[in-house]
Tab-separated table of C-alpha atoms and ligand atoms in Angstrom:
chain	number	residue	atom	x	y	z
A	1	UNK	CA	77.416	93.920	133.316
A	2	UNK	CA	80.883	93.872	132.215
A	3	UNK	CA	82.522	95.842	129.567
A	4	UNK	CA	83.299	94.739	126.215
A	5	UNK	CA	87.058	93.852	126.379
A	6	UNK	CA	87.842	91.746	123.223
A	7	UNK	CA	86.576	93.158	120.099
A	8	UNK	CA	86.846	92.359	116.148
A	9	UNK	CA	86.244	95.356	114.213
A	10	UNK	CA	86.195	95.499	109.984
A	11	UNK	CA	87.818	98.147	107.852
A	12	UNK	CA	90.602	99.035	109.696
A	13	UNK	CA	93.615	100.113	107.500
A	14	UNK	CA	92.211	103.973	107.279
A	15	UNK	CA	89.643	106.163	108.361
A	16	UNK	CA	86.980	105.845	111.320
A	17	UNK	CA	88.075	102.191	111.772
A	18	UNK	CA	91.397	102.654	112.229
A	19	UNK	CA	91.295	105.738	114.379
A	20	UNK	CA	88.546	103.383	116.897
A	21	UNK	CA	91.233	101.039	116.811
A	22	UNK	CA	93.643	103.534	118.588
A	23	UNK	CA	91.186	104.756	120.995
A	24	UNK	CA	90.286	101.484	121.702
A	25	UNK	CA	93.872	99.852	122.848
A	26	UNK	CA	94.049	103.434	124.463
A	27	UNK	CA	92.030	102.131	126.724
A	28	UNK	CA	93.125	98.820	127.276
A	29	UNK	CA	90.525	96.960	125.125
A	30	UNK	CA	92.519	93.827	122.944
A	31	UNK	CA	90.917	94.466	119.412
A	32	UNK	CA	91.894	92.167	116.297
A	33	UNK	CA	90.909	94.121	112.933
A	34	UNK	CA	90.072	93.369	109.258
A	35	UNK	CA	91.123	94.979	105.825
A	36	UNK	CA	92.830	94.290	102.962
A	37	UNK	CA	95.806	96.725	103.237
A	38	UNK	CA	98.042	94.683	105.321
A	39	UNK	CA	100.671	97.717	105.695
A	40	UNK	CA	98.670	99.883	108.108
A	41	UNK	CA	97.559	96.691	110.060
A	42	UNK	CA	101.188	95.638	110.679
A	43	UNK	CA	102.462	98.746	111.770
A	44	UNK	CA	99.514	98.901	114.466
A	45	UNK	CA	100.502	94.811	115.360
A	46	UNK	CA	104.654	96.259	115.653
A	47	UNK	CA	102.997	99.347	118.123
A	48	UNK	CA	100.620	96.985	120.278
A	49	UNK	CA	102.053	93.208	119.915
A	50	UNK	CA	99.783	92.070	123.159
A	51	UNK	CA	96.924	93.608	121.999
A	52	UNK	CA	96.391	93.891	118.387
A	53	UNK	CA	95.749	90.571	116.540
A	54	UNK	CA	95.738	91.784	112.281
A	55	UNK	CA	93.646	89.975	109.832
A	56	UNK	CA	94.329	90.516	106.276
A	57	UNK	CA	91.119	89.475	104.416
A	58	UNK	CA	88.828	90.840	101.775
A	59	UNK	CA	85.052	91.135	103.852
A	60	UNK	CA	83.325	90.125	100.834
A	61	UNK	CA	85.852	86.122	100.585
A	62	UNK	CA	82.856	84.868	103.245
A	63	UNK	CA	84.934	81.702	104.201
A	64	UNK	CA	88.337	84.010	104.943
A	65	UNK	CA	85.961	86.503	107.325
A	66	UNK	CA	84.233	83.111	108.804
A	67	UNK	CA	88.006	81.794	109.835
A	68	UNK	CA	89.167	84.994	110.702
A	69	UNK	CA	86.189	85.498	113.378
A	70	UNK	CA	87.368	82.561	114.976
A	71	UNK	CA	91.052	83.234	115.035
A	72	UNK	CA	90.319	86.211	116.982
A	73	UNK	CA	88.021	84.039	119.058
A	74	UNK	CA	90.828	81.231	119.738
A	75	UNK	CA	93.430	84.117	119.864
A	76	UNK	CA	91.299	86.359	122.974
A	77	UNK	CA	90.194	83.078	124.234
A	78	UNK	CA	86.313	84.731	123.172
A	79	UNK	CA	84.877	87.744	121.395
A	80	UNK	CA	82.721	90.393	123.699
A	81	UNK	CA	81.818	92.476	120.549
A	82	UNK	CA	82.171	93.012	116.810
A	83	UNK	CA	81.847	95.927	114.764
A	84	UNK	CA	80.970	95.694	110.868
A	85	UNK	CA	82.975	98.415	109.969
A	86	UNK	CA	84.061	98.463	106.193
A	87	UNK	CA	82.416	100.080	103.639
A	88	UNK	CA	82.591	101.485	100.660
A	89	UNK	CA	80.695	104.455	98.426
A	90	UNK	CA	81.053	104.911	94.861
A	91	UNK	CA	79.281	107.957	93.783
A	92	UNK	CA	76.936	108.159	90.563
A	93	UNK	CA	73.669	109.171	89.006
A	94	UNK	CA	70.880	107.144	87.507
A	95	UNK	CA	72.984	108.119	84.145
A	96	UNK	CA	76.289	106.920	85.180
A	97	UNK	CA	75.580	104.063	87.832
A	98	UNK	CA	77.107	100.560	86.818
A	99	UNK	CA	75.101	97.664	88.054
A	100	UNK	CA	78.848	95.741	88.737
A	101	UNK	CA	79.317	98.519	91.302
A	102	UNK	CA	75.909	98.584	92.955
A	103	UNK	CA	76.828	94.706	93.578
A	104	UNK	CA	80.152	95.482	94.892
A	105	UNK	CA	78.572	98.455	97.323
A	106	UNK	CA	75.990	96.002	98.470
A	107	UNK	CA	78.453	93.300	99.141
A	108	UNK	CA	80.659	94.790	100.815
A	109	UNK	CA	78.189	97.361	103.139
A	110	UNK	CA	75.561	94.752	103.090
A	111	UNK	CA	76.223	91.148	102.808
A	112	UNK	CA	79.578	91.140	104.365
A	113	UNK	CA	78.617	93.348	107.015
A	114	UNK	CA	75.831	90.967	107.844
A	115	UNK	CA	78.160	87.938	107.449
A	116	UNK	CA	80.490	90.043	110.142
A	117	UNK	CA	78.064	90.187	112.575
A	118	UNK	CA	76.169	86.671	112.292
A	119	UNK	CA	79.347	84.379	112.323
A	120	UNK	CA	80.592	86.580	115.563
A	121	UNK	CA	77.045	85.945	117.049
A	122	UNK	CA	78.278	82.630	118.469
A	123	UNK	CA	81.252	83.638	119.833
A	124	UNK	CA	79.500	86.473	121.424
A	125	UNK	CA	76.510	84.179	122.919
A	126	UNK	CA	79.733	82.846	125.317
A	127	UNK	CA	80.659	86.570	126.542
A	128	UNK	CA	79.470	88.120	129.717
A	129	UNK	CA	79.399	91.727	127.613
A	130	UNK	CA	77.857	90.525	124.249
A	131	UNK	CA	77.776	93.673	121.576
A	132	UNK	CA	76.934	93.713	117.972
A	133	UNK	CA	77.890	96.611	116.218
A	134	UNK	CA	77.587	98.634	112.703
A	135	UNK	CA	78.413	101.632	110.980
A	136	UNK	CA	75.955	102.415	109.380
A	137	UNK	CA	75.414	106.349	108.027
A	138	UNK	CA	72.415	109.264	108.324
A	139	UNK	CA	72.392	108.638	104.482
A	140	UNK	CA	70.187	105.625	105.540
A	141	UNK	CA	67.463	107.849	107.115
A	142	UNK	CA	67.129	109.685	104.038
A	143	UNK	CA	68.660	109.286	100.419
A	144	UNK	CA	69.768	112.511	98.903
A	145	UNK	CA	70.880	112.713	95.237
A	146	UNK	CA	74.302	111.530	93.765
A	147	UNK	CA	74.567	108.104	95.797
A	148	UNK	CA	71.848	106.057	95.687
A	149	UNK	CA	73.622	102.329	96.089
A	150	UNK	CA	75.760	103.472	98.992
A	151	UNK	CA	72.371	104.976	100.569
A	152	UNK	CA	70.197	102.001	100.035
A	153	UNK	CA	72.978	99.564	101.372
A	154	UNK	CA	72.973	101.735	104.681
A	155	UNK	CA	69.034	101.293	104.897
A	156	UNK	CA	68.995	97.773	104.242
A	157	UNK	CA	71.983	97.258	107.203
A	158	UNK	CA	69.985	100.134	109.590
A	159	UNK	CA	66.681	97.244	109.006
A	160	UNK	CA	68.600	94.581	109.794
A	161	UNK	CA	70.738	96.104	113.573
A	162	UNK	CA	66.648	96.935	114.175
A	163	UNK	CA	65.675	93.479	113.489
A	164	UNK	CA	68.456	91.851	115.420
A	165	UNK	CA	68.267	94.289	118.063
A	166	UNK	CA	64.575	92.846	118.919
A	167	UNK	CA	65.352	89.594	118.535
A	168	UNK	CA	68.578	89.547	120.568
A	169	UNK	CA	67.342	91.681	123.199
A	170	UNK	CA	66.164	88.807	125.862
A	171	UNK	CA	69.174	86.898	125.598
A	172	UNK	CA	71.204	90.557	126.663
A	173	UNK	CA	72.854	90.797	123.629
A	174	UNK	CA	72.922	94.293	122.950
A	175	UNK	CA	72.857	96.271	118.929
A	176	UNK	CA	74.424	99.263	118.369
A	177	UNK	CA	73.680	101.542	114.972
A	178	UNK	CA	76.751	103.972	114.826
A	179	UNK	CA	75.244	106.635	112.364
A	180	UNK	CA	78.164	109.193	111.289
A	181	UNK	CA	77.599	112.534	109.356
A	182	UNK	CA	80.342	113.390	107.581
A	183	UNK	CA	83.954	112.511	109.067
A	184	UNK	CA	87.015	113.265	107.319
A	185	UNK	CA	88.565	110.067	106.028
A	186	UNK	CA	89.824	108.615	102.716
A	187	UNK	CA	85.991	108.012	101.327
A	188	UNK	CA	85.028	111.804	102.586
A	189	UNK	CA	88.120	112.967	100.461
A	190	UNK	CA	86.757	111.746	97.375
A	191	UNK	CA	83.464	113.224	97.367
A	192	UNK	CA	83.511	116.698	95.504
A	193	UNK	CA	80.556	118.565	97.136
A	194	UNK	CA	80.703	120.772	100.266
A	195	UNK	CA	80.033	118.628	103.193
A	196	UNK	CA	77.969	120.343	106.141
A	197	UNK	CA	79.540	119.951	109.279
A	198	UNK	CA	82.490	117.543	109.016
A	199	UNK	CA	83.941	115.933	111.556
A	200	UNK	CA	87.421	115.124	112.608
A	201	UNK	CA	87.878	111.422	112.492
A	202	UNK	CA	89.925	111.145	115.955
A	203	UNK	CA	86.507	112.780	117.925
A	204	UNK	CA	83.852	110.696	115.884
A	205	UNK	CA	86.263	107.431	116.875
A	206	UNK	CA	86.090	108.624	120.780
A	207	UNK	CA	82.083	109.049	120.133
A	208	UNK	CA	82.214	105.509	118.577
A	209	UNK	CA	84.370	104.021	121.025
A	210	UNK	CA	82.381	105.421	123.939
A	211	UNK	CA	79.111	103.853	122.879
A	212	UNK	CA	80.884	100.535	122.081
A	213	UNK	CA	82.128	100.109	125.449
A	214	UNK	CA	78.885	101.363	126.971
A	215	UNK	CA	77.095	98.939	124.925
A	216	UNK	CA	74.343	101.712	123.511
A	217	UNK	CA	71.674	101.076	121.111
A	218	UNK	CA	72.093	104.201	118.750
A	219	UNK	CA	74.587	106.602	118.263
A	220	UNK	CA	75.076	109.263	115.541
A	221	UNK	CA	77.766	112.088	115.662
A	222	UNK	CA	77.801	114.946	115.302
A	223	UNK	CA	75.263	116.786	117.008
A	224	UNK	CA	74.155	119.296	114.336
A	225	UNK	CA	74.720	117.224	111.302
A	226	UNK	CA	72.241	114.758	113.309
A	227	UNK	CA	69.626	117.257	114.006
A	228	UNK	CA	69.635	118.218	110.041
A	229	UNK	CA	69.207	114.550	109.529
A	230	UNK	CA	66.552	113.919	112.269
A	231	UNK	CA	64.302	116.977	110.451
A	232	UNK	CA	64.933	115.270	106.872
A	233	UNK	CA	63.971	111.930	107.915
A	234	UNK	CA	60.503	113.386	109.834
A	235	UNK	CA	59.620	115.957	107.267
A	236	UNK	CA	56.640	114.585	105.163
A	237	UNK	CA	57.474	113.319	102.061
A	238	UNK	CA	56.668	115.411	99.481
A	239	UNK	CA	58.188	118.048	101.322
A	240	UNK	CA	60.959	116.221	101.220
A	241	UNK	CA	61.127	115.373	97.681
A	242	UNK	CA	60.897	119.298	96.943
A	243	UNK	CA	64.098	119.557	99.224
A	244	UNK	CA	65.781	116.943	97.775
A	245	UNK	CA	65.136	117.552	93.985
A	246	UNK	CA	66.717	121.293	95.025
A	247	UNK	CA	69.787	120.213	96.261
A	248	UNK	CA	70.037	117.701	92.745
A	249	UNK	CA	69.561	120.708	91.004
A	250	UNK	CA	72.058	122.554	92.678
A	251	UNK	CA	74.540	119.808	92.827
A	252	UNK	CA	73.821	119.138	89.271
A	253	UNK	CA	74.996	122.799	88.258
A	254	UNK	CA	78.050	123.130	90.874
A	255	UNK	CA	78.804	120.146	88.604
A	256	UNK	CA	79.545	118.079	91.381
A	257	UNK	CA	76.723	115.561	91.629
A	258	UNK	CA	77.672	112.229	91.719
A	259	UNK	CA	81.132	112.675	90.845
A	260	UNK	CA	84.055	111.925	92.815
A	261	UNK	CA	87.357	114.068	93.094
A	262	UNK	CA	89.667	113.540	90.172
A	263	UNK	CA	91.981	112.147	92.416
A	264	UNK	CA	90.040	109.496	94.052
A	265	UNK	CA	87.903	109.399	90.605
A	266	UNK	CA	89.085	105.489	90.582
A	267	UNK	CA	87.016	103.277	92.884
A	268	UNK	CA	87.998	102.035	96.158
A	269	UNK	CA	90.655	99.362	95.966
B	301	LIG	N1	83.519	109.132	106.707
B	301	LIG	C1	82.224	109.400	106.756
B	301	LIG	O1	81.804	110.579	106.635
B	301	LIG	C2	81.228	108.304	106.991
B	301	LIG	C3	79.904	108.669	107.245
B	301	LIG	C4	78.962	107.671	107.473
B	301	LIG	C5	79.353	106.363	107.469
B	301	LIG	N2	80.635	106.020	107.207
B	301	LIG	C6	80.988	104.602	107.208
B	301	LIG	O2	82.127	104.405	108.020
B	301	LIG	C7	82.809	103.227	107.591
B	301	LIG	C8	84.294	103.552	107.459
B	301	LIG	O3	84.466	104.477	106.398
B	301	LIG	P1	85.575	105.615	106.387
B	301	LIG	O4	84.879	106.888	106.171
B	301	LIG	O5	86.474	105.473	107.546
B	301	LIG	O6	86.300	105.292	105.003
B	301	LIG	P2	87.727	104.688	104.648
B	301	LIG	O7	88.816	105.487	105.244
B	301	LIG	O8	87.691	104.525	103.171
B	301	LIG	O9	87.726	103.274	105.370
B	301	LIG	C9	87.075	102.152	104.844
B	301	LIG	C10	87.702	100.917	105.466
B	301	LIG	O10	86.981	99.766	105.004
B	301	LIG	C11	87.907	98.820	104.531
B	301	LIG	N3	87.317	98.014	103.475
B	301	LIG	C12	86.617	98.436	102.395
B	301	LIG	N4	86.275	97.392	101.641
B	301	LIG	C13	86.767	96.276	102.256
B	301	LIG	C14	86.763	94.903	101.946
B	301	LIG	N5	86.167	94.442	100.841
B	301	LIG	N6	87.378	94.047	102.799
B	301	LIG	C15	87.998	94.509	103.908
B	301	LIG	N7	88.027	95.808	104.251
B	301	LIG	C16	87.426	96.674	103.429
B	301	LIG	C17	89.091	99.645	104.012
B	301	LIG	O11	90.269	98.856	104.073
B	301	LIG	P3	91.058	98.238	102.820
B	301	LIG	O12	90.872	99.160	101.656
B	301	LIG	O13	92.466	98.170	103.326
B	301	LIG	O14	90.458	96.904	102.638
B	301	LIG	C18	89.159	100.736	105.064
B	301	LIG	O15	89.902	100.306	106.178
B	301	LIG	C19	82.131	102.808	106.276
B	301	LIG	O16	81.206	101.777	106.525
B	301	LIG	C20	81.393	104.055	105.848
B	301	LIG	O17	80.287	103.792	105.036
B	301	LIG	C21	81.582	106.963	106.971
């Protein structure tokens, strides 16, 4: 099987999406990426003219993402894989949660990511190297305290790559579930609590771009972040709960649950 050569990939103006971008013309690949910021996306189109194709577009505007999808198709003359990249996380508590944002974080890491991946599936039924792809997080294994929207819209999109993944399988379309722990990046700078094990975004992009192109099923990055994660999600429930309500507590008198840095305290554009 051939390797995924033309690829669309979502949220691409900062962070994990934009750094895959550069590993990914680093090796050759033609990539067209999505976000609303057109300033970083034109800079990468003046760097890479042959090879980057930018599409300004809000994820969530599902007739924009529809024609973009196939502008990169017409463009690459057909997609090999697409990666739902975009998201967003605005932290809270069951005291300070807004319902408009819980919409907005399920939009955007949800339906749009969803909408990313279906209207590609055509395209992608045409290519010798077909690849779905989304990142997804460990905070959909297990919800901890302080972000429960951004945590359930990760679970919801980790049951839906499963779903597909079955379904797809016979016609060799393959799913991938890119599950980051912490990676530094404009959303990581925001939050205000001590993240365990953070990772640089330029290695998690060369972890993301090797799976893409190897057209894996799972990948999560990095290693000891994941094994933490792999005990939470297997340790019984109650058990859990116990662990959980501890770290809420101690969150809770660090003063740091749910809250966002004072700098990023606005959410995400
Ligand atoms: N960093 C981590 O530790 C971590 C861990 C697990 C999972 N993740 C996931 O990794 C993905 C990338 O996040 P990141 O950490 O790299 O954060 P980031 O630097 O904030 O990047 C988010 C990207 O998504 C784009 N985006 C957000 N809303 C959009 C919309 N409505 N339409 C189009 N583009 C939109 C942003 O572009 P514009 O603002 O220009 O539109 C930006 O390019 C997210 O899905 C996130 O949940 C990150």
């Amino acid at each position: 099987m051939a390797d995924p050569e033309r690829i669309l990939i979502t949220g691409v103006s900062s962070g994990l999406g934009h750094a895959l971008v550069e590993a990914l013309l680093a090796r050759g690949v033609r990539v067209a990426g999505v976000a609303r910021r057109g300033e970083a996306l034109r800079a990468l189109a003046e760097r890479h003219p042959e090879r980057f194709l930018p599409l300004v577009l809000d994820v969530t505007d599902s007739a924009a993402l529809r024609a973009a999808i196939a502008t990169a198709a017409a463009t690459f003359g057909g997609l090999d894989a697409v990666v739902a990249n975009a998201g967003i996380g605005i932290p809270a508590t069951a005291d300070t949660i807004r319902t408009e944002d819980v919409r907005r974080v399920l939009e955007t890491n949800v339906v749009a990511a969803i909408e990313t991946l279906l209207f590609a599936l055509p395209y992608l039924r045409k290519s010798p190297a077909p690849l779905l792809a989304a990142t997804t997080s460990m905070a959909g294994w297990r919800a901890g305290p302080g972000a429960a929207p951004y945590c359930a819209s990760k679970a919801a999109l980790i049951a839906f790559l499963d779903a597909l993944r079955a379904e797809l399988h016979a016609e060799g379309i393959r799913v991938l579930d890119i599950a980051p722990g912490f990676v530094r990046s404009e959303m990581t700078a925001r939050n205000a609590f001590a993240m365990p094990f953070l990772m640089e975004t330029h290695a998690a992009a060369e972890q993301m771009a090797r799976a893409i192109l190897r057209r894996k099923s799972h990948v999560s990055f990095p290693l000891p972040m994941t094994a933490l994660a792999w005990m939470f999600r297997r340790l019984p429930d109650r058990l859990y709960d116990l662990l959980a309500r501890h770290v809420a507590k101690k969150l809770r008198r660090e003063g740091t649950l749910g809250i966002a840095q004072a700098s990023g305290s606005t959410p995400h554009p």
